[in-house]
XYZ file of C-alpha atoms in Angstrom:
478
model
C 6.162 21.046 -26.563
C 9.937 21.013 -26.009
C 11.996 18.125 -27.328
C 12.711 15.372 -24.854
C 16.052 14.972 -23.124
C 18.135 12.038 -21.891
C 18.136 10.133 -18.594
C 21.138 7.989 -17.674
C 22.020 5.487 -14.934
C 25.684 4.648 -14.360
C 26.798 1.724 -12.178
C 23.576 2.204 -10.245
C 22.462 0.073 -7.338
C 19.954 0.282 -4.519
C 19.345 -1.579 -1.278
C 17.701 -0.770 2.018
C 20.104 -0.515 4.971
C 21.321 -3.939 6.078
C 19.214 -5.581 3.336
C 19.965 -7.348 0.045
C 20.321 -5.394 -3.187
C 17.140 -4.604 -5.099
C 19.236 -3.998 -8.234
C 22.928 -3.424 -8.820
C 25.508 -2.299 -11.424
C 22.817 -0.984 -13.754
C 23.865 1.128 -16.726
C 21.006 2.521 -18.758
C 20.440 5.478 -21.067
C 16.986 6.603 -22.167
C 16.890 9.101 -25.014
C 13.251 10.046 -25.030
C 10.533 8.201 -26.892
C 8.588 5.567 -24.949
C 10.369 3.113 -22.646
C 8.434 0.499 -20.640
C 9.800 -1.412 -17.625
C 8.593 -5.025 -17.235
C 9.246 -7.496 -14.420
C 7.560 -9.860 -11.953
C 5.976 -8.627 -8.730
C 8.537 -7.587 -6.132
C 11.377 -7.314 -8.643
C 11.968 -3.630 -7.891
C 10.350 -1.892 -10.860
C 8.917 0.939 -8.776
C 12.182 1.347 -6.860
C 14.166 1.595 -10.113
C 11.664 4.106 -11.489
C 11.805 6.283 -8.377
C 15.611 6.229 -8.399
C 15.598 7.387 -12.014
C 13.116 10.139 -11.123
C 15.323 11.269 -8.235
C 12.685 10.504 -5.593
C 14.701 7.697 -4.001
C 18.445 8.035 -3.486
C 20.695 5.395 -5.046
C 22.888 3.356 -2.712
C 25.669 3.464 -5.292
C 26.226 4.893 -8.753
C 24.695 7.975 -10.323
C 21.612 9.088 -12.193
C 21.921 12.121 -14.444
C 19.526 13.909 -16.749
C 19.071 17.161 -18.598
C 15.313 16.816 -18.611
C 12.531 18.566 -16.741
C 10.861 15.538 -15.151
C 7.212 15.158 -14.297
C 6.440 12.220 -12.001
C 3.055 10.468 -11.944
C 2.471 8.035 -9.042
C -0.142 5.317 -9.031
C -3.578 6.894 -8.773
C -4.993 7.060 -5.257
C -7.719 8.914 -3.454
C -6.856 12.228 -1.836
C -7.106 12.693 1.911
C -8.532 16.155 1.234
C -11.392 17.264 -0.996
C -9.373 19.390 -3.414
C -11.026 20.292 -6.691
C -9.555 18.910 -9.892
C -8.482 22.425 -10.886
C -6.611 22.899 -7.599
C -5.003 19.462 -7.826
C -3.600 20.299 -11.259
C -2.665 23.839 -10.249
C -0.439 22.339 -7.522
C 1.830 21.191 -10.339
C 2.833 24.839 -10.817
C 4.401 24.951 -7.330
C 7.954 25.143 -8.667
C 6.960 28.127 -10.795
C 5.618 30.093 -7.830
C 8.082 31.960 -5.640
C 8.079 31.682 -1.868
C 5.166 33.417 -0.133
C 3.501 34.107 -3.502
C 0.228 32.741 -4.845
C -0.387 31.252 -8.302
C -0.729 33.962 -10.949
C -3.286 34.397 -13.699
C -0.738 32.854 -16.041
C -0.541 29.769 -13.790
C -4.334 29.469 -13.803
C -4.425 29.885 -17.582
C -1.777 27.198 -18.029
C -3.816 24.892 -15.775
C -6.937 25.393 -17.915
C -4.870 24.742 -21.052
C -3.560 21.431 -19.707
C -7.015 20.332 -18.547
C -8.209 20.878 -22.116
C -5.190 19.037 -23.531
C -5.760 15.985 -21.361
C -9.499 16.065 -22.056
C -10.774 16.630 -18.518
C -11.749 20.317 -18.586
C -15.311 19.378 -17.662
C -14.012 17.937 -14.363
C -12.374 21.185 -13.196
C -14.825 21.888 -10.382
C -15.296 18.271 -9.310
C -13.747 16.950 -6.094
C -10.710 14.777 -6.786
C -11.850 12.412 -4.029
C -15.090 11.696 -5.913
C -13.505 10.745 -9.253
C -13.168 7.299 -10.753
C -9.762 5.656 -10.957
C -9.347 6.534 -14.625
C -10.281 10.158 -14.048
C -7.863 10.434 -11.106
C -5.058 9.044 -13.260
C -5.685 11.665 -15.941
C -5.678 14.394 -13.271
C -2.294 13.212 -11.984
C -0.909 13.215 -15.525
C -2.243 16.745 -16.007
C -0.622 17.823 -12.729
C 2.741 16.602 -14.019
C 2.291 18.213 -17.441
C 1.374 21.618 -16.027
C 4.883 21.811 -14.553
C 6.122 22.197 -18.155
C 8.119 18.964 -17.988
C 9.561 17.381 -21.111
C 9.976 13.889 -19.659
C 7.114 12.022 -17.989
C 7.796 9.171 -15.557
C 4.767 7.064 -14.592
C 4.369 4.211 -12.099
C 1.844 1.666 -13.450
C -0.357 4.340 -15.039
C -3.188 1.914 -15.936
C -3.148 -0.161 -12.754
C -6.695 -1.131 -11.660
C -8.332 0.720 -14.574
C -11.050 -0.778 -16.757
C -10.426 -1.406 -20.464
C -11.818 1.910 -21.678
C -9.785 3.965 -19.217
C -6.680 1.901 -19.986
C -7.101 2.790 -23.655
C -7.661 6.452 -22.828
C -4.442 6.719 -20.808
C -2.380 4.713 -23.307
C -3.517 6.846 -26.229
C -2.702 10.006 -24.315
C 0.824 8.696 -23.681
C 1.292 7.806 -27.349
C 0.121 11.257 -28.406
C 2.437 12.967 -25.925
C 5.382 10.934 -27.226
C 4.484 11.921 -30.796
C 4.632 15.564 -29.694
C 8.169 15.093 -28.341
C 7.549 14.119 -24.710
C 9.843 11.449 -23.275
C 7.864 8.671 -21.569
C 9.131 6.123 -19.026
C 6.651 3.813 -17.282
C 6.333 0.574 -15.359
C 3.645 -1.932 -16.248
C 2.439 -5.480 -15.674
C 0.894 -5.641 -19.164
C 3.236 -6.793 -21.974
C 0.399 -6.276 -24.469
C 0.406 -2.590 -23.548
C 4.138 -2.484 -24.226
C 3.497 -3.914 -27.709
C 0.859 -1.266 -28.283
C 3.093 1.608 -27.142
C 6.211 0.402 -28.975
C 9.611 2.011 -28.441
C 12.014 0.335 -26.035
C 11.662 -2.064 -23.118
C 13.588 -2.723 -19.902
C 13.176 -6.274 -18.550
C 14.045 -6.795 -14.859
C 14.730 -10.515 -14.480
C 16.682 -10.400 -11.219
C 18.909 -8.158 -9.100
C 21.772 -8.327 -11.570
C 19.970 -9.428 -14.737
C 18.329 -6.401 -16.327
C 17.988 -6.172 -20.090
C 17.221 -3.300 -22.430
C 16.317 -3.372 -26.094
C 13.659 -2.576 -28.632
C 10.143 -3.846 -27.959
C 10.183 -6.272 -30.950
C 13.451 -7.777 -29.665
C 12.470 -8.159 -25.998
C 8.717 -8.597 -25.848
C 8.680 -12.098 -27.308
C 7.193 -15.457 -26.345
C 10.457 -16.861 -25.007
C 11.457 -13.778 -23.033
C 8.039 -13.310 -21.416
C 7.650 -17.016 -20.627
C 11.042 -17.063 -18.896
C 10.354 -13.766 -17.146
C 7.013 -14.762 -15.591
C 7.477 -18.531 -15.292
C 4.402 -19.326 -17.383
C 3.792 -19.915 -21.083
C 3.078 -16.652 -22.903
C 2.238 -17.016 -26.599
C 1.939 -14.388 -29.315
C -0.039 -14.581 -32.495
C -0.793 -12.225 -35.366
C -4.375 -11.278 -36.125
C -6.044 -9.097 -38.712
C -7.085 -5.826 -37.098
C -9.163 -3.657 -39.445
C -7.164 -4.734 -42.469
C -3.711 -4.705 -40.866
C -1.603 -7.187 -38.870
C -1.501 -6.928 -35.098
C 0.460 -8.994 -32.557
C -1.526 -10.100 -29.522
C -0.522 -12.147 -26.473
C -2.304 -14.838 -24.520
C -1.306 -16.879 -21.475
C -1.569 -20.643 -21.012
C -2.672 -20.519 -17.398
C -2.311 -24.281 -16.869
C 1.465 -24.055 -17.428
C 2.219 -22.169 -14.205
C 5.699 -23.059 -12.940
C 6.386 -23.583 -9.226
C 9.722 -21.854 -9.635
C 10.638 -19.331 -12.270
C 13.276 -20.668 -14.705
C 16.615 -19.014 -15.099
C 16.528 -16.390 -17.819
C 18.712 -16.522 -20.885
C 17.595 -13.376 -22.558
C 18.904 -12.033 -25.857
C 19.940 -8.541 -26.988
C 21.805 -5.700 -25.322
C 22.004 -5.950 -21.535
C 22.729 -3.654 -18.672
C 26.089 -4.507 -17.160
C 25.711 -7.039 -14.360
C 27.537 -8.063 -11.203
C 27.941 -11.700 -10.161
C 29.015 -10.753 -6.654
C 26.820 -12.687 -4.190
C 24.759 -10.778 -1.658
C 24.544 -12.230 1.819
C 21.175 -12.174 3.550
C 20.912 -9.287 5.980
C 18.271 -8.241 8.476
C 16.048 -5.191 8.343
C 16.379 -2.417 10.944
C 14.200 -2.453 14.046
C 11.811 0.296 12.880
C 10.822 1.228 9.331
C 9.511 4.692 8.526
C 7.081 4.370 5.599
C 7.076 7.534 3.502
C 6.166 8.670 -0.004
C 9.862 9.061 -0.747
C 13.251 7.920 0.434
C 13.485 10.363 3.353
C 10.940 12.589 5.055
C 13.422 14.054 7.510
C 11.888 12.482 10.609
C 14.433 9.882 11.587
C 17.413 11.996 12.583
C 18.493 13.678 15.751
C 17.864 10.831 18.210
C 19.963 8.167 19.874
C 17.822 5.450 18.276
C 17.860 6.909 14.752
C 20.298 4.229 13.581
C 17.513 1.704 14.082
C 15.018 3.707 11.991
C 15.161 3.638 8.216
C 12.993 5.626 5.786
C 11.417 3.251 3.250
C 9.330 4.117 0.217
C 5.750 3.003 0.930
C 5.403 1.465 -2.512
C 8.265 -0.921 -1.702
C 6.291 -2.481 1.162
C 5.478 -5.624 -0.829
C 9.184 -6.264 -1.388
C 10.084 -6.335 2.327
C 10.261 -9.193 4.816
C 8.675 -7.784 7.974
C 9.319 -10.797 10.188
C 12.400 -9.165 11.781
C 10.875 -5.680 12.070
C 9.438 -4.498 15.386
C 7.739 -1.262 14.410
C 6.305 0.638 11.435
C 5.994 4.427 11.437
C 3.485 5.486 8.765
C 3.969 9.032 7.545
C 0.997 11.368 7.305
C 1.251 11.782 3.532
C 1.141 8.057 2.738
C -1.246 6.656 0.133
C -4.094 5.258 2.231
C -5.719 3.444 -0.687
C -2.459 1.521 -1.121
C -2.419 0.801 2.624
C -6.020 -0.356 2.573
C -5.153 -2.872 -0.133
C -2.421 -4.201 2.214
C -4.765 -4.471 5.216
C -4.141 -8.209 5.600
C -0.363 -7.731 5.485
C -0.443 -4.945 8.089
C -2.887 -6.832 10.308
C -0.707 -9.933 10.266
C 2.307 -7.824 11.236
C 0.570 -6.242 14.249
C -1.288 -9.300 15.534
C 1.994 -11.215 15.520
C 3.453 -8.683 17.966
C 4.495 -5.715 15.829
C 3.772 -2.076 16.538
C 2.422 0.544 14.145
C 2.316 4.322 14.667
C 0.099 6.260 12.257
C 0.597 9.979 11.708
C -1.967 12.357 10.231
C -5.536 11.802 9.142
C -6.671 8.162 8.753
C -9.567 8.231 6.294
C -9.573 4.547 5.369
C -9.618 1.690 7.875
C -6.446 -0.042 6.736
C -6.154 -1.723 10.156
C -8.935 -3.325 12.229
C -10.283 -0.970 14.872
C -8.815 2.153 13.282
C -10.948 5.221 13.945
C -11.715 7.719 11.207
C -10.371 11.258 11.280
C -12.892 14.092 11.379
C -12.183 17.762 10.780
C -12.769 19.880 13.863
C -15.000 22.937 13.740
C -12.995 25.685 15.353
C -13.519 29.382 15.890
C -10.668 30.334 18.163
C -7.528 29.171 19.999
C -9.421 27.241 22.670
C -10.870 24.962 19.994
C -7.358 23.701 19.147
C -5.909 23.509 22.657
C -4.506 20.129 23.731
C -5.424 18.525 27.055
C -3.582 15.506 28.460
C -5.519 12.262 28.898
C -4.395 8.758 29.828
C -0.709 8.221 30.548
C 1.309 6.907 27.617
C 5.103 6.568 27.293
C 5.228 8.485 23.992
C 3.935 11.656 25.695
C 5.631 11.146 29.070
C 6.909 14.454 30.405
C 5.335 16.493 27.580
C 3.489 19.661 28.605
C 0.332 20.012 26.460
C 0.864 23.779 26.405
C 4.102 23.229 24.469
C 2.343 21.347 21.673
C -0.915 23.271 21.460
C 0.490 26.139 19.394
C 3.817 26.567 17.650
C 5.522 29.078 15.441
C 6.055 27.990 11.865
C 4.039 26.917 8.855
C 1.362 25.036 10.748
C 1.048 26.820 14.063
C -1.024 24.021 15.584
C -0.715 20.435 16.838
C -3.853 19.086 15.187
C -7.091 20.318 13.634
C -9.250 17.234 13.886
C -10.155 14.245 16.007
C -10.892 10.514 15.714
C -14.305 8.946 16.013
C -15.481 5.419 16.869
C -12.431 4.359 18.854
C -11.863 0.608 19.227
C -12.445 -1.347 22.390
C -9.552 -1.085 24.819
C -8.259 2.207 23.420
C -6.537 4.681 25.713
C -6.664 8.367 24.782
C -3.357 10.085 25.458
C -4.447 13.571 24.367
C -7.709 15.395 23.752
C -8.346 18.507 21.652
C -10.659 21.477 22.011
C -13.480 22.559 24.256
C -15.215 19.180 23.985
C -12.068 17.153 24.788
C -12.260 15.075 21.602
C -9.676 12.283 21.095
C -6.647 13.222 18.993
C -3.972 10.718 20.162
C -4.898 7.168 21.103
C -3.482 3.649 21.250
C -5.085 0.219 21.325
C -4.089 -3.466 21.358
C -4.487 -5.598 18.251
C -3.660 -9.256 18.800
C -0.196 -9.445 20.341
C 0.736 -6.016 18.982
C -0.167 -2.363 19.408
C -1.484 0.458 17.206
C -0.916 4.148 17.975
C -2.641 6.987 16.127
C -1.595 10.642 16.223
C -4.266 12.667 14.434
C -2.146 15.711 13.692
C 1.166 16.885 12.286
C 3.927 14.320 11.859
C 5.614 14.488 15.262
C 9.079 14.588 13.699
C 8.589 18.341 13.234
C 8.979 18.792 17.000
C 12.503 17.360 17.213
C 14.250 20.728 17.409
C 11.686 22.491 19.612
C 13.230 24.187 22.680
C 10.677 22.712 25.096
C 9.113 19.437 26.222
C 7.527 18.729 22.815
C 10.994 17.656 21.591
C 10.559 14.512 23.712
C 7.727 13.106 21.590
C 9.608 11.791 18.577
C 12.476 9.949 20.338
C 9.966 8.475 22.793
C 7.818 7.336 19.862
C 10.799 5.559 18.283
C 11.623 3.893 21.590
C 8.005 2.725 21.932
C 7.991 1.334 18.388
C 11.210 -0.590 18.991
C 9.868 -2.303 22.090
C 8.043 -5.624 22.006
C 6.937 -6.310 25.568
C 5.829 -2.916 26.900
C 2.101 -2.438 27.250
C 0.006 0.302 25.695
C-alpha cells in the first residue's frame, strides 16, 4: 500500500447561505496516521469532514491535499439490490474510461479487496440484505478498491453492535499500520483512545483544537466538551494497563460550560456572527450541489444542503424541502418525526426518485414496473397540478441522453386525499402524486430528478421552475 499523504485546511470556514457559520478560520494539517474528530451533536463534524474530503465546498479558505482520497459515508441500505461484488466494483469507476466496462483487472482487484477486508464470502449477497456491520465493511471496501491512500470515514461504527464495532476499528488500525491515512468522526471517545494518533475537538464555531490523543482525550476536556462528568481510570487488561472511560450520568448540565482546552489550537476568530434566516427552499442532496437549483428566476431562494446536515438546521423559517433522488432513505426514516413536524406545521416536501422507506406518513412505496416496450413507459396526464401545468406528457415520456425515460416504476398504496398528476404505462399506474399532511403538502415524483429537464427545448423545461414555485408557496392547495 502506498504511503499516506497530507491534507491541509487554511483559513477555512463554512456556512449555509444567509445562515450562521458552522466553523470558521480553521487551520489544520493532517499528515497521515489516524486522526479522530470529536464534538457534540450538531457541532458540524460531518460538515467539516465533507469539506476536507472535497464533497462540500468551503465558504472561505482552502483545502489542499496530495492524497488519493477514499470517502466512506455512514452505512445505509441501498435503494437497489446490487450484489456486494457490484457495490465494491463501483469503486473502480474512476479507473474506467467513458463508455467502457470494468476490465478483468478491475474484477480481480475487487476480489482482492473483498479478501483483504474479510468479506469475500458475501460477494454474491445483496447489499440490501446485509447487517449494518457488513454494509459498513462493504463501503470501506468500495473506497479501498479505488486505490486510495487516505481514507475519510463519517461515524464508521454508528449504530453497530460491539462485535462489529471491534471489527471495523481493528480494520482501521491495520490499514493505518500498512501506511493508510485515516480521518474519521465519532461520538465514542473510548474508540479514540483505542485507535490512538491525533484528535480534533470541535467545541464551538471558532474553538477547534488539535493535538495528540493523550493530550486531548482527558477527563477535563471531555467533561467540558459534552457538559457531563467523564472520568477515566486505568485497569489491568491481560497483564497490561489500559485507560477506560465512564460517564456519571447524574451530572448532566443544563448548559454546556465554556471550554478552556489545553494544547495546540486551530486559529480562531472572535468576530460575532449575526443570526440570519435560511432560504425559502432547501434542496437536500448527498453533496453540496447536485446541479438542480440553477437556471430559474427563483433559484436564489433555493440552496443545496448536504442531507447529513439536516439535524443542524432550524427549519422554522423554511417553506419547502426538495429531497434528491439519491438521498439516504434510512437516514430520512430516522428523522421521520422531524420531517412530519415540518410538513404538518405547513411546510412542503417534494420527493424525487424511488421512495422505499416510509419516512413520511402516507408515503407510498415505489415498485419497479414490468415493461416490454415503449408503451409500457409512456406517460399519461392525470389530475391537474401546478407543477405539471402546460407540460405535454409526450415531451417527458422519452428523452435523448443517459436515461431515455421519465420513470420506470410506480407508487402503490397511495394515501387518502392523494391526487395523481401523471400515470405511466398501459395500466395507467401512478407515478406523480401529491397529498395533504396536516397543514402542509407532500409531492412525490417517482422518476428521474426533474432538474435534468431544465434545458430541454420543449414543455418539459417548465417542470422544475414550477416545482420550485410550488415549494415556496404556503397557501396554495394541492
